[in-house]
Short mmCIF file of C-alpha atoms in Angstrom, two decimals:
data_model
loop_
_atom_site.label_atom_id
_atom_site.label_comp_id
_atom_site.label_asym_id
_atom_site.label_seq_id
_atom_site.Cartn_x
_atom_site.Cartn_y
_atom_site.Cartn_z
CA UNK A 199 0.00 0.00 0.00
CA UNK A 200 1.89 3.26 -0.86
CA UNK A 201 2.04 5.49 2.10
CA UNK A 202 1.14 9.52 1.10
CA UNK A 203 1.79 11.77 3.42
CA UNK A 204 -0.18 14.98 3.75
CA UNK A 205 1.67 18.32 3.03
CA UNK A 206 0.31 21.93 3.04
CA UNK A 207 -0.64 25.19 4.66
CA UNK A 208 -0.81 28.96 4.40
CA UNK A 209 2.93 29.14 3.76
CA UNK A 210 4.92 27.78 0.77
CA UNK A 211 8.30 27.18 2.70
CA UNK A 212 6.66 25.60 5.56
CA UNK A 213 4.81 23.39 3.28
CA UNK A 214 8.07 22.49 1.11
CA UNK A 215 10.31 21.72 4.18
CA UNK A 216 7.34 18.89 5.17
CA UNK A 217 7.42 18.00 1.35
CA UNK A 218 11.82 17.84 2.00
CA UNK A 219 11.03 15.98 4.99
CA UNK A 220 7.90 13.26 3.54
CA UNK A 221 10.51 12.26 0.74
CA UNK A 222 13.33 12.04 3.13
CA UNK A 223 11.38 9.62 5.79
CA UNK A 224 10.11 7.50 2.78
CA UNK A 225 7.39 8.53 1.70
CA UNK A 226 5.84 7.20 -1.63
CA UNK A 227 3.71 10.26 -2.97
CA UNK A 228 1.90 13.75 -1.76
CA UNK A 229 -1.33 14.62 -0.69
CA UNK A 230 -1.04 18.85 -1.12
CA UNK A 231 -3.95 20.53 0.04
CA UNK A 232 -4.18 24.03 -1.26
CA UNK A 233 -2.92 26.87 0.90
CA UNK A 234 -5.53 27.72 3.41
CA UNK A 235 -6.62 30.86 5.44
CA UNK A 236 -5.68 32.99 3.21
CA UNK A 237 -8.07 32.36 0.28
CA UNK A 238 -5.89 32.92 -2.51
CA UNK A 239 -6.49 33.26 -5.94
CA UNK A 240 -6.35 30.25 -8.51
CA UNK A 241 -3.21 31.28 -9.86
CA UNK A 242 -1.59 30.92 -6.68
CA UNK A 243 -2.78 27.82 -5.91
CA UNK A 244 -1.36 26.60 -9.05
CA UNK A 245 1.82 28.45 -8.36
CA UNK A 246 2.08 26.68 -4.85
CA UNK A 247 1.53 22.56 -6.72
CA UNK A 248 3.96 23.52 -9.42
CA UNK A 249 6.86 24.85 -6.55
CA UNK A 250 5.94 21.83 -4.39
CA UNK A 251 6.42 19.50 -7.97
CA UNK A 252 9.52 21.04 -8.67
CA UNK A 253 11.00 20.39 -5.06
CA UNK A 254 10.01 16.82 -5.01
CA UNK A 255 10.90 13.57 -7.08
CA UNK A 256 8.09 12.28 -5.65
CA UNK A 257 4.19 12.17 -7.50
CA UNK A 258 1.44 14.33 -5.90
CA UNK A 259 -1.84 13.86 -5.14
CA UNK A 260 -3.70 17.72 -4.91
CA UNK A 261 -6.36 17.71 -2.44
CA UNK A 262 -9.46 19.87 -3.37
CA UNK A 263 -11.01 20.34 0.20
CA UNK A 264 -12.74 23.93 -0.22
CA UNK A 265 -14.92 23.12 3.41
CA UNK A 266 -11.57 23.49 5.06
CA UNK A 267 -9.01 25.69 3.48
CA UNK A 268 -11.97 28.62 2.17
CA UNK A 269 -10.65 28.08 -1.48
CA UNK A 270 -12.27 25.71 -4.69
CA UNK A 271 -9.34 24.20 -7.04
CA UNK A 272 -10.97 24.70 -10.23
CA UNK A 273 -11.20 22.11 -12.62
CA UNK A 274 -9.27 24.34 -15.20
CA UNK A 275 -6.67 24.92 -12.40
CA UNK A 276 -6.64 21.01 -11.82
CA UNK A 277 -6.76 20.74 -16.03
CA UNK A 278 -2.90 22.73 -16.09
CA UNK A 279 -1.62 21.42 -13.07
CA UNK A 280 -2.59 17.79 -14.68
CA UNK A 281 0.42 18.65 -17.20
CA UNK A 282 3.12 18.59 -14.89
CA UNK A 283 4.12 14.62 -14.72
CA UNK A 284 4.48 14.45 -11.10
CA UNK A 285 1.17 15.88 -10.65
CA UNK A 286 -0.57 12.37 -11.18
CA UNK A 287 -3.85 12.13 -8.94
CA UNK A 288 -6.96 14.11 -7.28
CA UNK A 289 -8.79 13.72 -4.05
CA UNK A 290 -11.73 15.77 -4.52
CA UNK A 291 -13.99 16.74 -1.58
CA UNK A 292 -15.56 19.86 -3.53
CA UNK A 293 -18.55 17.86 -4.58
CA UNK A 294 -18.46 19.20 -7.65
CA UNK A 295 -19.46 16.09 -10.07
CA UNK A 296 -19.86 18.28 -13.25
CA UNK A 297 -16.07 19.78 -12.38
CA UNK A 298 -14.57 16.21 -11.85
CA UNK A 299 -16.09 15.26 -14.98
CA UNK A 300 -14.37 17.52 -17.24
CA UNK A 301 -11.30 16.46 -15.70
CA UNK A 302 -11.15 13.07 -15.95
CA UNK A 303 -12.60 13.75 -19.83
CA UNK A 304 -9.37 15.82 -19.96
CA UNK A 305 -6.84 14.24 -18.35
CA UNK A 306 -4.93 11.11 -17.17
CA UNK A 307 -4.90 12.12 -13.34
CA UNK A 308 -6.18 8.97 -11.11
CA UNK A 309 -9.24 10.85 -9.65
CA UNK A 310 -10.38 9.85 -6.34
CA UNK A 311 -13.46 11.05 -4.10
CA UNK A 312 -13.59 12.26 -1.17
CA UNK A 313 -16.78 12.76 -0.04
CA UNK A 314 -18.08 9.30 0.50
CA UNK A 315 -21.63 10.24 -0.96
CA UNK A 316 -20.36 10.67 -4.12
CA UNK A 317 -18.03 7.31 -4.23
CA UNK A 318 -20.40 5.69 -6.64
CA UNK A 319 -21.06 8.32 -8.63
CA UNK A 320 -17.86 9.57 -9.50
CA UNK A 321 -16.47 5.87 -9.68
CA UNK A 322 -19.30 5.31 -12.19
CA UNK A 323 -17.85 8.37 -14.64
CA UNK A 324 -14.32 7.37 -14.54
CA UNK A 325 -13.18 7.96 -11.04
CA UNK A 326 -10.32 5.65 -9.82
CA UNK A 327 -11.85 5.12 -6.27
CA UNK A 328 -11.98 6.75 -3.15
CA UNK A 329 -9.75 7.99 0.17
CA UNK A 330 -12.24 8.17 2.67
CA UNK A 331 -12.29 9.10 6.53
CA UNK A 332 -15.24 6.74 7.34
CA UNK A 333 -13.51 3.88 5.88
CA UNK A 334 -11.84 3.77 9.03
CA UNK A 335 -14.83 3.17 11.22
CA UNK A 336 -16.87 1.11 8.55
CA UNK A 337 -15.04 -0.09 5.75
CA UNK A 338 -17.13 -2.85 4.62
CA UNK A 339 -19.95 -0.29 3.96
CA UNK A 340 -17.63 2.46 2.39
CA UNK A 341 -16.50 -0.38 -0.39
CA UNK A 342 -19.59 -2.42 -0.67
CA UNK A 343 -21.16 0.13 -3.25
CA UNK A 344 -18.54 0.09 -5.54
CA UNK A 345 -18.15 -3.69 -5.26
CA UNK A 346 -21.87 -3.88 -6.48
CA UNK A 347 -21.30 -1.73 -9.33
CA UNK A 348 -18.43 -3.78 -10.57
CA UNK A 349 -20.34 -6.78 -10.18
CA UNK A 350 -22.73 -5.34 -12.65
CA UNK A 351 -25.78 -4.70 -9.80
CA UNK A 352 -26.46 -1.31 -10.17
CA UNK A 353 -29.46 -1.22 -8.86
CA UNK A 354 -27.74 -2.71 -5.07
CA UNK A 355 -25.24 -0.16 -5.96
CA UNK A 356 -27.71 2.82 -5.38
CA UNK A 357 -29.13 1.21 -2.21
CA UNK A 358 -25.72 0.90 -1.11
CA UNK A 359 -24.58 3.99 -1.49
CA UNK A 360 -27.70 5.81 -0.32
CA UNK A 361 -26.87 3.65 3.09
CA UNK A 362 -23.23 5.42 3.02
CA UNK A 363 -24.20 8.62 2.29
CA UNK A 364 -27.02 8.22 5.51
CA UNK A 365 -23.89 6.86 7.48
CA UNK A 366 -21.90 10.09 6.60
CA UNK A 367 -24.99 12.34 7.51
CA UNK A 368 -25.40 10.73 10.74
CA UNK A 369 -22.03 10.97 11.59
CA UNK A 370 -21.17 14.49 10.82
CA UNK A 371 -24.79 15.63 12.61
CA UNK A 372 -24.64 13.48 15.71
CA UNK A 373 -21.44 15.79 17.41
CA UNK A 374 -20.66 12.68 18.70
CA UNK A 375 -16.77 11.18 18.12
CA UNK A 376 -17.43 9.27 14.79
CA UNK A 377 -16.15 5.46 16.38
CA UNK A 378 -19.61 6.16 19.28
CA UNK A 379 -21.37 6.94 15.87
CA UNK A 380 -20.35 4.15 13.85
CA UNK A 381 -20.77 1.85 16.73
CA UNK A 382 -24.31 2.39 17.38
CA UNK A 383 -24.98 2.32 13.48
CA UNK A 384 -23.66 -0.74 13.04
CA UNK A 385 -24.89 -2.26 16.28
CA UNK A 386 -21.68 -2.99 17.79
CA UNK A 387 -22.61 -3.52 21.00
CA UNK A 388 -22.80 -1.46 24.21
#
């Protein structure tokens, strides 16, 4: 499994001394989230990949997360950065299907969701899978959608992923710690 380790923040040295420091420790790609706090423009966030490319041998993954760093990576931004050949994958948690469309029309990059309501979906148009933070409390349910669709039953597909997406609701609107969640979801016990 390769191991990416996450890189960013407001400030471009910061974030290229972790980038110096992921490569050095082993790391086998980047997962660059955009600068955040700052809201900057698209052209700076495509300034900031292309100086964290240069500085590393290693292939990045950009992370679109507009919810937490106040700024969209727009799929045109994502459709020039895609030219640089150590810019190689998306995680995309802008729920922006249209967007992620165009991009994988466009481009090579291995696109991956995000947001685990749209798993199927974007899987369905393209999308190479998913990196997902409820996997980690239910993994079997996270997958089980996609393993439908492959296996040709659509129609379990949408029933599966309508579970997930109810599992993600529940989870982010309960203000409880997401394991508590999870365990009383999948009727783990007391």
């Amino acid at each position: 499994v390769p191991l990416l380790s996450g890189v960013g923040g407001p400030d471009t040295a910061a974030t290229l001394r972790l980038a110096r420091q992921a490569e050095d420790a082993g790391a086998d790609g980047l997962l660059v989230v955009s600068p955040y706090y700052s809201r900057p423009p698209q052209a700076a966030v495509e300034a900031y990949v292309l100086r964290v490319a240069e500085s590393t041998g290693l292939p990045l993954m950009v992370y679109d997360i507009p919810g937490r760093t106040g700024v969209r990576i727009e799929p045109e931004t994502l459709l020039r950065l895609a030219e640089h050949p150590r810019v190689v994958a998306v995680k995309d948690c802008s729920y922006d299907l249209l967007g992620a469309t165009k991009v994988l029309a466009r481009t090579s990059l291995a696109y991956y969701s995000g947001c685990e309501e749209l798993n199927l979906p974007l899987y369905a148009v393209g999308g190479a899978g998913y990196v997902s933070t409820v996997a980690n409390v239910a993994p079997r349910q996270v997958r089980a959608p996609l393993d439908a669709f492959d296996a040709g039953r659509t129609d379990e597909a949408a029933r599966l992923n309508g579970l997930t997406a109810r599992l993600v609701e529940l989870m982010m609107a309960s203000g409880l710690p997401g394991t508590v969640t999870a365990k009383e979801l999948l009727d783990a016990g007391p």
